[in-house]
Amino acid sequence: MPVKIQAVERFSPAHRAGIKPGQVLISINENAISDVLDYRFYMMDRVLKLSLLDRKQRLRQITVKKDEYEDLGLEFETYLMDKQHHCKNKCIFCFVDQMPPGMREQLYFKDDDERLSFLFGNYVTLTNLKQADIDRIIKMHISPINISVHTTNPELRVKMMKNPRAGECLSYIRQLTDAGIKVNTQLVLCPGINDGEELKRSLRELSALYPNLESIAAVPVGLTRFRQDLYELKPYTKQQAGETIRIIHAFADEFYEQHGVRLAYPADEFFLKAELPIPEPAYYGDYNQLENGVGLLALLKEEFERALEDDTITCTPGRTVSIATGTAVGPFITELAQRAKQRFPGLDCRVHIIRNEYFGETITVAGLITATDLIAQLKGKHLGDTLLIPRVMLRFEQDRFLDDITLEALEEELGVSVGVVENDGFELLEKMTGG
Ligand code: SF4
């Protein structure tokens, strides 16, 4: 589908060639342009023959000369230059289906777009792709691709994703890795469904695609209190979480012996649920599954420990600070706060563990805490000079919580300035101490 040019960057190759906003890009070097991937791939050459439709619908050919890999300089109405691909599954564990009513419309959109996997690292299921899409990914060598696998058992995948194509498209993963595309995978585990023996099978079958299959992250299912009329699922118990970690460790220890990498990792949440210590940083290798919550806490602790030894970090005299976090990570953050207080005896740092009443108390991660719960549970408390919250609590241009309440409104309600902290141990210590 031809795409309309919204703007032309000043002094870019397209600008120098006289291309104007409002024109429609049809092809580059006779390759039809239908989305951002086509555009990015075909604009890499030094000499580009562009076919354009001008405002009067006349076909024009323009030749543009540029450096190899130099951006052509065109901007389009949407970043993807196409409609976002939505998912065609009805996964039994889908978080979107368990959201409370009345939230922002975009939160109910179920995306499953291979272009966003390449551009932003989103996970895709492959169920809405055809062989021609896979061929295009291979031709363009779009790598890495992040894939939500959940299970390598085709029948079980169909059942879990409620999509008859969910089993057959597992073969695409092998096509991608055989073609040299790097693949990261995730398994959202549901107790009694795709863990246990099924998990062992998935680990075994995915590991056969190593080294182009680079990692497997196992994430526990998240269940809110809004699961009306949905498949009956239960959250992980401490014992089940421990058993899942044991299965992954048994596999990963053996894999490490043979290949020097662990390949499969339980998400931090599994360790917290099982009440087991977070592994040391070396366990996570290159930390390439951080976006799945794998190794975030080990990295944070490692950086925090180093920051504690940094003489340039000082503590403002009389500093009083509060930290708000979720129930799962609460004890871990409390431990870091204790370490900071030992290093800076004048520091008063209180950790407030927030129960997730908005989504339900089975949701324990900090990233799903809303301002509604912060206000309900912190109002009237002495919060000191500042209240620190992790960046993951914010959405939508990074100034609002999931319930659409702004950071500014939270500050007003609580009567305290709120500091936002990245998942960075140095930043956490600096914001705790004010120095
Ligand atoms: S792929 Fe499954 S979990 Fe993801 S949005 Fe679609 S239905 Fe929900």
Short mmCIF file of C-alpha atoms and ligand atoms in Angstrom, two decimals:
data_model
loop_
_atom_site.label_atom_id
_atom_site.label_comp_id
_atom_site.label_asym_id
_atom_site.label_seq_id
_atom_site.Cartn_x
_atom_site.Cartn_y
_atom_site.Cartn_z
CA MET A 1 0.00 0.00 0.00
CA PRO A 2 1.58 3.34 -1.02
CA VAL A 3 2.34 5.66 1.89
CA LYS A 4 1.86 9.42 2.20
CA ILE A 5 4.85 11.55 3.14
CA GLN A 6 4.09 13.75 6.14
CA ALA A 7 7.34 15.68 6.38
CA VAL A 8 10.77 15.88 4.82
CA GLU A 9 13.72 16.47 7.10
CA ARG A 10 15.62 19.65 6.24
CA PHE A 11 18.95 19.16 4.46
CA SER A 12 18.33 15.42 4.16
CA PRO A 13 18.93 13.60 0.82
CA ALA A 14 15.14 13.66 0.17
CA HIS A 15 15.03 17.42 0.86
CA ARG A 16 17.93 18.06 -1.51
CA ALA A 17 16.17 16.02 -4.19
CA GLY A 18 13.06 18.21 -3.91
CA ILE A 19 10.66 15.66 -2.41
CA LYS A 20 7.69 17.37 -0.78
CA PRO A 21 5.26 16.54 2.04
CA GLY A 22 1.91 15.33 0.68
CA GLN A 23 3.50 13.21 -2.03
CA VAL A 24 2.92 9.48 -1.90
CA LEU A 25 5.83 7.05 -1.91
CA ILE A 26 5.08 4.05 -4.09
CA SER A 27 8.39 2.29 -4.56
CA ILE A 28 12.14 2.50 -4.10
CA ASN A 29 14.26 0.93 -6.84
CA GLU A 30 11.09 -0.81 -8.08
CA ASN A 31 10.42 -2.41 -4.70
CA ALA A 32 6.92 -1.59 -3.44
CA ILE A 33 6.95 0.18 -0.08
CA SER A 34 4.18 -0.86 2.25
CA ASP A 35 5.60 -0.34 5.72
CA VAL A 36 8.53 0.82 7.79
CA LEU A 37 10.52 -2.36 7.21
CA ASP A 38 10.33 -2.02 3.43
CA TYR A 39 11.29 1.64 3.72
CA ARG A 40 14.24 1.03 6.02
CA PHE A 41 15.50 -1.93 4.05
CA TYR A 42 15.26 -0.49 0.55
CA MET A 43 16.58 3.00 1.38
CA MET A 44 20.00 1.71 2.37
CA ASP A 45 21.52 1.89 -1.13
CA ARG A 46 23.51 4.88 -2.43
CA VAL A 47 21.35 5.51 -5.48
CA LEU A 48 17.58 5.35 -5.00
CA LYS A 49 15.01 5.64 -7.77
CA LEU A 50 11.82 6.76 -6.08
CA SER A 51 8.37 6.47 -7.66
CA LEU A 52 6.05 9.08 -6.19
CA LEU A 53 2.55 10.36 -6.76
CA ASP A 54 2.34 14.12 -6.45
CA ARG A 55 -0.66 16.03 -5.07
CA LYS A 56 -2.24 16.05 -8.54
CA GLN A 57 -1.91 12.24 -8.74
CA ARG A 58 0.82 12.46 -11.38
CA LEU A 59 3.45 9.77 -11.29
CA ARG A 60 6.97 11.13 -10.82
CA GLN A 61 10.36 9.45 -10.78
CA ILE A 62 13.09 11.05 -8.67
CA THR A 63 16.65 9.81 -8.27
CA VAL A 64 18.27 10.46 -4.90
CA LYS A 65 21.97 10.04 -4.22
CA LYS A 66 23.13 9.54 -0.67
CA ASP A 67 25.70 7.79 1.48
CA GLU A 68 25.13 4.12 2.16
CA TYR A 69 23.01 3.68 5.34
CA GLU A 70 22.33 7.47 5.44
CA ASP A 71 18.71 8.17 6.36
CA LEU A 72 16.68 9.30 3.37
CA GLY A 73 14.85 11.85 5.54
CA LEU A 74 11.18 11.07 5.00
CA GLU A 75 8.57 11.04 7.74
CA PHE A 76 5.19 9.36 7.45
CA GLU A 77 1.81 9.67 9.15
CA THR A 78 2.50 6.77 11.47
CA TYR A 79 5.78 5.30 12.55
CA LEU A 80 4.93 1.87 11.15
CA MET A 81 3.63 3.46 7.90
CA ASP A 82 0.84 0.95 8.18
CA LYS A 83 -1.87 -0.16 10.62
CA GLN A 84 -0.53 -1.95 13.67
CA HIS A 85 -1.00 -5.72 13.40
CA HIS A 86 -3.30 -6.96 16.12
CA CYS A 87 -3.21 -10.36 17.66
CA LYS A 88 -5.50 -13.12 16.49
CA ASN A 89 -5.24 -15.21 19.63
CA LYS A 90 -7.39 -15.57 22.70
CA CYS A 91 -4.74 -16.73 25.13
CA ILE A 92 -6.13 -18.24 28.32
CA PHE A 93 -3.72 -16.08 30.34
CA CYS A 94 -4.07 -12.82 28.38
CA PHE A 95 -3.57 -9.84 30.66
CA VAL A 96 -5.62 -7.54 28.43
CA ASP A 97 -8.70 -9.71 29.03
CA GLN A 98 -8.27 -9.28 32.78
CA MET A 99 -8.06 -5.51 32.83
CA PRO A 100 -10.58 -3.47 34.74
CA PRO A 101 -13.13 -1.61 32.61
CA GLY A 102 -12.76 2.12 31.94
CA MET A 103 -9.03 2.32 31.38
CA ARG A 104 -7.35 4.04 28.41
CA GLU A 105 -8.45 2.53 25.13
CA GLN A 106 -4.89 1.82 24.02
CA LEU A 107 -4.43 -0.52 26.99
CA TYR A 108 -7.04 -2.85 25.51
CA PHE A 109 -5.28 -3.08 22.15
CA LYS A 110 -3.74 -6.51 21.61
CA ASP A 111 -0.73 -6.00 19.41
CA ASP A 112 1.18 -8.83 17.78
CA ASP A 113 3.35 -7.04 15.26
CA GLU A 114 6.61 -8.45 13.96
CA ARG A 115 7.72 -4.94 12.97
CA LEU A 116 7.48 -3.80 16.60
CA SER A 117 9.48 -6.85 17.64
CA PHE A 118 12.33 -5.72 15.45
CA LEU A 119 12.02 -2.00 16.20
CA PHE A 120 11.19 -2.04 19.91
CA GLY A 121 11.72 -5.60 21.11
CA ASN A 122 8.01 -6.47 21.50
CA TYR A 123 7.20 -10.17 21.71
CA VAL A 124 5.20 -11.76 18.90
CA THR A 125 3.45 -15.11 18.63
CA LEU A 126 3.87 -15.62 14.83
CA THR A 127 0.23 -16.74 14.56
CA ASN A 128 -0.76 -13.85 12.30
CA LEU A 129 2.16 -14.35 9.90
CA LYS A 130 2.12 -16.22 6.62
CA GLN A 131 4.99 -17.93 4.87
CA ALA A 132 5.50 -14.79 2.75
CA ASP A 133 6.02 -12.73 5.94
CA ILE A 134 8.61 -15.18 7.20
CA ASP A 135 10.34 -15.09 3.79
CA ARG A 136 10.45 -11.29 4.00
CA ILE A 137 11.95 -11.37 7.52
CA ILE A 138 14.60 -13.78 6.24
CA LYS A 139 15.27 -11.75 3.09
CA MET A 140 15.68 -8.54 5.09
CA HIS A 141 17.53 -10.39 7.82
CA ILE A 142 15.40 -8.77 10.50
CA SER A 143 17.16 -9.82 13.63
CA PRO A 144 16.67 -10.35 16.52
CA ILE A 145 13.03 -11.40 16.76
CA ASN A 146 11.42 -11.92 20.16
CA ILE A 147 8.87 -14.73 20.22
CA SER A 148 6.22 -15.70 22.78
CA VAL A 149 6.36 -19.48 22.52
CA HIS A 150 4.72 -20.61 25.79
CA THR A 151 5.05 -24.27 24.78
CA THR A 152 6.57 -26.27 21.93
CA ASN A 153 3.78 -28.83 22.16
CA PRO A 154 1.64 -27.87 19.11
CA GLU A 155 -1.66 -29.16 20.51
CA LEU A 156 -1.10 -27.49 23.84
CA ARG A 157 -0.13 -24.22 22.14
CA VAL A 158 -3.40 -24.30 20.17
CA LYS A 159 -5.29 -24.88 23.41
CA MET A 160 -3.48 -22.17 25.35
CA MET A 161 -3.71 -19.55 22.61
CA LYS A 162 -7.11 -20.62 21.29
CA ASN A 163 -5.84 -20.27 17.75
CA PRO A 164 -5.80 -23.25 15.36
CA ARG A 165 -2.62 -21.89 13.72
CA ALA A 166 -0.70 -21.67 16.98
CA GLY A 167 0.78 -25.16 16.60
CA GLU A 168 1.76 -25.17 12.95
CA CYS A 169 3.52 -21.81 13.06
CA LEU A 170 6.01 -23.17 15.58
CA SER A 171 7.88 -24.41 12.49
CA TYR A 172 8.59 -20.76 11.61
CA ILE A 173 10.97 -20.54 14.56
CA ARG A 174 13.23 -23.18 13.04
CA GLN A 175 13.06 -21.46 9.63
CA LEU A 176 14.19 -18.21 11.24
CA THR A 177 17.06 -19.72 13.23
CA ASP A 178 18.18 -21.84 10.24
CA ALA A 179 18.38 -18.58 8.25
CA GLY A 180 20.65 -17.02 10.87
CA ILE A 181 17.99 -14.82 12.53
CA LYS A 182 18.63 -14.45 16.26
CA VAL A 183 15.61 -15.35 18.36
CA ASN A 184 14.80 -14.70 22.01
CA THR A 185 11.86 -16.57 23.47
CA GLN A 186 9.52 -16.33 26.41
CA LEU A 187 7.28 -18.88 28.07
CA VAL A 188 4.43 -17.51 30.14
CA LEU A 189 3.95 -20.38 32.55
CA CYS A 190 0.58 -21.35 33.98
CA PRO A 191 0.60 -23.81 36.90
CA GLY A 192 -0.39 -27.32 35.84
CA ILE A 193 -0.67 -26.40 32.16
CA ASN A 194 2.65 -25.71 30.47
CA ASP A 195 5.07 -26.21 33.36
CA GLY A 196 6.35 -29.54 34.75
CA GLU A 197 6.92 -32.13 31.99
CA GLU A 198 5.65 -29.71 29.32
CA LEU A 199 8.24 -27.16 30.41
CA LYS A 200 10.98 -29.80 30.19
CA ARG A 201 9.85 -30.56 26.63
CA SER A 202 9.83 -26.87 25.63
CA LEU A 203 13.31 -26.34 27.05
CA ARG A 204 14.63 -29.43 25.27
CA GLU A 205 13.08 -28.57 21.90
CA LEU A 206 13.96 -24.87 21.95
CA SER A 207 17.53 -25.59 23.01
CA ALA A 208 17.97 -27.64 19.80
CA LEU A 209 17.83 -24.29 17.96
CA TYR A 210 20.83 -22.87 19.86
CA PRO A 211 22.96 -20.81 19.11
CA ASN A 212 20.62 -18.67 16.98
CA LEU A 213 17.96 -19.22 19.60
CA GLU A 214 19.72 -17.11 22.18
CA SER A 215 17.57 -17.23 25.31
CA ILE A 216 14.46 -18.60 26.98
CA ALA A 217 12.74 -16.57 29.71
CA ALA A 218 10.12 -18.23 31.90
CA VAL A 219 7.61 -15.76 33.33
CA PRO A 220 4.81 -16.65 35.79
CA VAL A 221 1.26 -15.86 34.66
CA GLY A 222 -0.21 -12.65 36.11
CA LEU A 223 -3.82 -12.94 37.32
CA THR A 224 -5.97 -9.98 38.27
CA ARG A 225 -9.27 -9.91 40.15
CA PHE A 226 -11.07 -9.21 36.85
CA ARG A 227 -11.06 -12.76 35.43
CA GLN A 228 -14.80 -13.14 35.00
CA ASP A 229 -15.83 -15.91 32.59
CA LEU A 230 -12.25 -16.72 31.67
CA TYR A 231 -10.33 -20.01 31.77
CA GLU A 232 -9.78 -21.03 35.35
CA LEU A 233 -6.19 -20.35 36.32
CA LYS A 234 -4.44 -20.14 39.67
CA PRO A 235 -1.36 -18.11 40.59
CA TYR A 236 1.90 -19.87 41.43
CA THR A 237 2.33 -21.00 45.01
CA LYS A 238 5.69 -20.80 46.74
CA GLN A 239 6.16 -24.55 46.31
CA GLN A 240 5.19 -24.58 42.59
CA ALA A 241 7.49 -21.63 41.91
CA GLY A 242 10.35 -23.48 43.61
CA GLU A 243 9.67 -26.61 41.54
CA THR A 244 9.66 -24.59 38.31
CA ILE A 245 13.00 -23.03 39.22
CA ARG A 246 14.40 -26.52 39.93
CA ILE A 247 13.33 -27.74 36.47
CA ILE A 248 14.90 -24.75 34.73
CA HIS A 249 18.08 -25.03 36.79
CA ALA A 250 18.48 -28.73 36.07
CA PHE A 251 18.20 -27.99 32.35
CA ALA A 252 20.38 -24.84 32.46
CA ASP A 253 23.15 -26.48 34.53
CA GLU A 254 23.47 -29.25 31.97
CA PHE A 255 23.31 -26.82 29.06
CA TYR A 256 25.99 -24.69 30.70
CA GLU A 257 28.29 -27.72 30.98
CA GLN A 258 28.02 -28.25 27.22
CA HIS A 259 27.88 -24.70 25.86
CA GLY A 260 29.06 -22.28 28.57
CA VAL A 261 25.71 -20.44 28.72
CA ARG A 262 22.60 -21.18 30.76
CA LEU A 263 20.16 -20.36 27.93
CA ALA A 264 17.01 -20.58 30.10
CA TYR A 265 16.20 -18.28 33.01
CA PRO A 266 13.30 -17.97 35.44
CA ALA A 267 12.04 -14.38 35.75
CA ASP A 268 12.93 -12.61 39.00
CA GLU A 269 9.30 -13.00 40.04
CA PHE A 270 9.75 -16.76 40.32
CA PHE A 271 12.58 -16.34 42.85
CA LEU A 272 10.52 -13.84 44.82
CA LYS A 273 7.49 -16.16 44.84
CA ALA A 274 9.61 -19.13 45.84
CA GLU A 275 11.31 -16.97 48.50
CA LEU A 276 14.68 -18.02 47.14
CA PRO A 277 17.69 -15.69 46.91
CA ILE A 278 18.15 -13.73 43.70
CA PRO A 279 21.14 -15.28 41.85
CA GLU A 280 24.47 -13.48 41.56
CA PRO A 281 25.04 -11.30 38.43
CA ALA A 282 27.30 -13.91 36.78
CA TYR A 283 24.28 -16.23 36.53
CA TYR A 284 22.64 -13.94 33.94
CA GLY A 285 25.49 -13.75 31.42
CA ASP A 286 24.72 -10.83 29.08
CA TYR A 287 21.43 -9.95 30.79
CA ASN A 288 19.64 -10.26 27.44
CA GLN A 289 16.18 -10.90 28.91
CA LEU A 290 15.93 -7.82 31.14
CA GLU A 291 12.68 -6.73 29.45
CA ASN A 292 11.11 -9.94 30.71
CA GLY A 293 12.16 -9.17 34.28
CA VAL A 294 15.05 -11.64 34.12
CA GLY A 295 18.05 -10.39 36.08
CA LEU A 296 16.72 -6.89 36.81
CA LEU A 297 17.14 -7.34 40.55
CA ALA A 298 20.62 -8.88 40.31
CA LEU A 299 21.71 -5.95 38.14
CA LEU A 300 20.13 -3.40 40.49
CA LYS A 301 21.82 -4.97 43.52
CA GLU A 302 25.19 -5.19 41.78
CA GLU A 303 25.06 -1.50 40.84
CA PHE A 304 23.76 -0.52 44.29
CA GLU A 305 26.64 -2.36 46.02
CA ARG A 306 29.15 -0.58 43.79
CA ALA A 307 27.46 2.77 44.44
CA LEU A 308 27.78 2.18 48.19
CA GLU A 309 31.55 2.03 47.73
CA ASP A 310 31.62 5.22 45.66
CA ASP A 311 33.07 8.06 47.78
CA THR A 312 31.58 10.73 45.54
CA ILE A 313 28.04 9.86 46.72
CA THR A 314 27.21 11.77 49.88
CA CYS A 315 24.10 12.04 52.04
CA THR A 316 22.31 15.35 52.62
CA PRO A 317 22.25 15.94 56.38
CA GLY A 318 18.86 15.08 57.92
CA ARG A 319 17.71 13.35 54.71
CA THR A 320 14.34 11.59 55.05
CA VAL A 321 13.04 9.67 52.10
CA SER A 322 10.33 7.10 51.31
CA ILE A 323 10.22 4.42 48.65
CA ALA A 324 7.00 2.88 47.29
CA THR A 325 7.18 -0.55 45.72
CA GLY A 326 5.17 -3.74 45.13
CA THR A 327 4.73 -6.64 47.55
CA ALA A 328 6.96 -9.06 45.61
CA VAL A 329 10.03 -6.89 45.58
CA GLY A 330 9.31 -5.13 48.91
CA PRO A 331 11.67 -7.25 51.09
CA PHE A 332 14.45 -6.91 48.49
CA ILE A 333 14.18 -3.09 48.40
CA THR A 334 13.95 -3.01 52.21
CA GLU A 335 17.29 -4.85 52.31
CA LEU A 336 18.87 -2.27 49.98
CA ALA A 337 17.50 0.54 52.16
CA GLN A 338 19.07 -1.13 55.22
CA ARG A 339 22.43 -1.29 53.43
CA ALA A 340 22.15 2.42 52.58
CA LYS A 341 21.34 3.29 56.21
CA GLN A 342 24.38 1.33 57.42
CA ARG A 343 26.57 3.28 54.99
CA PHE A 344 24.93 6.64 55.83
CA PRO A 345 23.81 6.49 59.47
CA GLY A 346 22.05 9.88 59.23
CA LEU A 347 19.74 8.67 56.45
CA ASP A 348 16.08 7.98 57.27
CA CYS A 349 14.75 5.77 54.45
CA ARG A 350 11.38 4.02 54.75
CA VAL A 351 10.08 1.45 52.32
CA HIS A 352 6.30 1.33 51.79
CA ILE A 353 5.09 -1.96 50.36
CA ILE A 354 1.93 -1.26 48.36
CA ARG A 355 -0.76 -3.93 48.05
CA ASN A 356 -2.29 -3.98 44.59
CA GLU A 357 -5.97 -3.49 45.39
CA TYR A 358 -6.64 -1.99 41.98
CA PHE A 359 -5.85 -5.16 39.98
CA GLY A 360 -6.08 -7.55 42.91
CA GLU A 361 -3.55 -8.68 45.49
CA THR A 362 -2.31 -11.57 43.34
CA ILE A 363 -0.62 -8.90 41.23
CA THR A 364 2.58 -8.27 43.15
CA VAL A 365 4.92 -6.53 40.70
CA ALA A 366 5.81 -2.85 41.14
CA GLY A 367 5.14 -2.08 37.46
CA LEU A 368 1.37 -2.55 37.89
CA ILE A 369 0.92 -0.33 40.94
CA THR A 370 -1.46 2.54 40.26
CA ALA A 371 -1.66 6.03 41.75
CA THR A 372 -5.05 5.05 43.21
CA ASP A 373 -3.35 2.50 45.47
CA LEU A 374 -0.45 4.85 46.26
CA ILE A 375 -2.87 7.56 47.37
CA ALA A 376 -5.09 5.17 49.36
CA GLN A 377 -2.18 3.58 51.18
CA LEU A 378 0.19 6.54 51.64
CA LYS A 379 -2.05 9.54 52.25
CA GLY A 380 -1.48 11.05 55.69
CA LYS A 381 1.81 9.19 56.21
CA HIS A 382 5.05 11.02 56.85
CA LEU A 383 6.85 10.58 53.55
CA GLY A 384 9.85 12.83 54.22
CA ASP A 385 11.61 15.05 51.70
CA THR A 386 10.63 12.95 48.73
CA LEU A 387 8.80 9.79 47.72
CA LEU A 388 10.68 7.58 45.29
CA ILE A 389 8.87 5.35 42.82
CA PRO A 390 10.31 3.10 40.10
CA ARG A 391 10.03 4.27 36.50
CA VAL A 392 8.09 1.11 35.57
CA MET A 393 5.03 2.48 37.40
CA LEU A 394 4.61 5.16 34.72
CA ARG A 395 3.07 4.93 31.27
CA PHE A 396 1.82 7.27 28.52
CA GLU A 397 4.65 9.76 27.91
CA GLN A 398 6.03 8.67 31.26
CA ASP A 399 3.99 11.09 33.33
CA ARG A 400 0.93 8.98 34.20
CA PHE A 401 0.13 5.81 36.05
CA LEU A 402 -1.90 2.98 34.53
CA ASP A 403 -5.06 4.49 36.03
CA ASP A 404 -4.33 7.73 34.09
CA ILE A 405 -3.55 9.76 37.20
CA THR A 406 -0.60 12.07 36.59
CA LEU A 407 2.56 12.30 38.61
CA GLU A 408 1.67 15.90 39.36
CA ALA A 409 -1.75 14.90 40.72
CA LEU A 410 -0.11 12.27 42.92
CA GLU A 411 2.29 14.88 44.33
CA GLU A 412 -0.64 17.16 45.08
CA GLU A 413 -2.65 14.41 46.78
CA LEU A 414 0.24 13.23 48.93
CA GLY A 415 1.79 16.66 49.51
CA VAL A 416 5.28 15.46 48.67
CA SER A 417 7.60 15.67 45.71
CA VAL A 418 7.87 12.37 43.87
CA GLY A 419 11.18 11.19 42.42
CA VAL A 420 11.17 8.65 39.61
CA VAL A 421 14.01 6.13 39.67
CA GLU A 422 15.24 4.02 36.76
CA ASN A 423 16.24 0.42 37.38
CA ASP A 424 19.75 1.67 38.17
CA GLY A 425 21.48 1.05 41.47
CA PHE A 426 23.59 4.23 41.32
CA GLU A 427 20.56 6.38 40.64
CA LEU A 428 18.61 4.68 43.41
CA LEU A 429 21.32 5.39 45.99
CA GLU A 430 21.82 8.97 44.79
CA LYS A 431 18.08 9.69 45.00
CA MET A 432 17.87 8.03 48.43
CA THR A 433 20.70 10.14 49.84
CA GLY A 434 20.00 13.32 47.91
CA GLY A 435 23.71 13.45 47.02
S1 SF4 B 1 -0.98 -12.89 22.09
FE1 SF4 B 1 -2.25 -13.72 23.69
S2 SF4 B 1 -1.50 -12.71 25.54
FE2 SF4 B 1 -0.76 -11.53 23.81
S3 SF4 B 1 -2.32 -9.95 23.47
FE3 SF4 B 1 -2.84 -11.67 22.15
S4 SF4 B 1 -4.30 -12.86 23.35
FE4 SF4 B 1 -3.25 -11.51 24.76
#
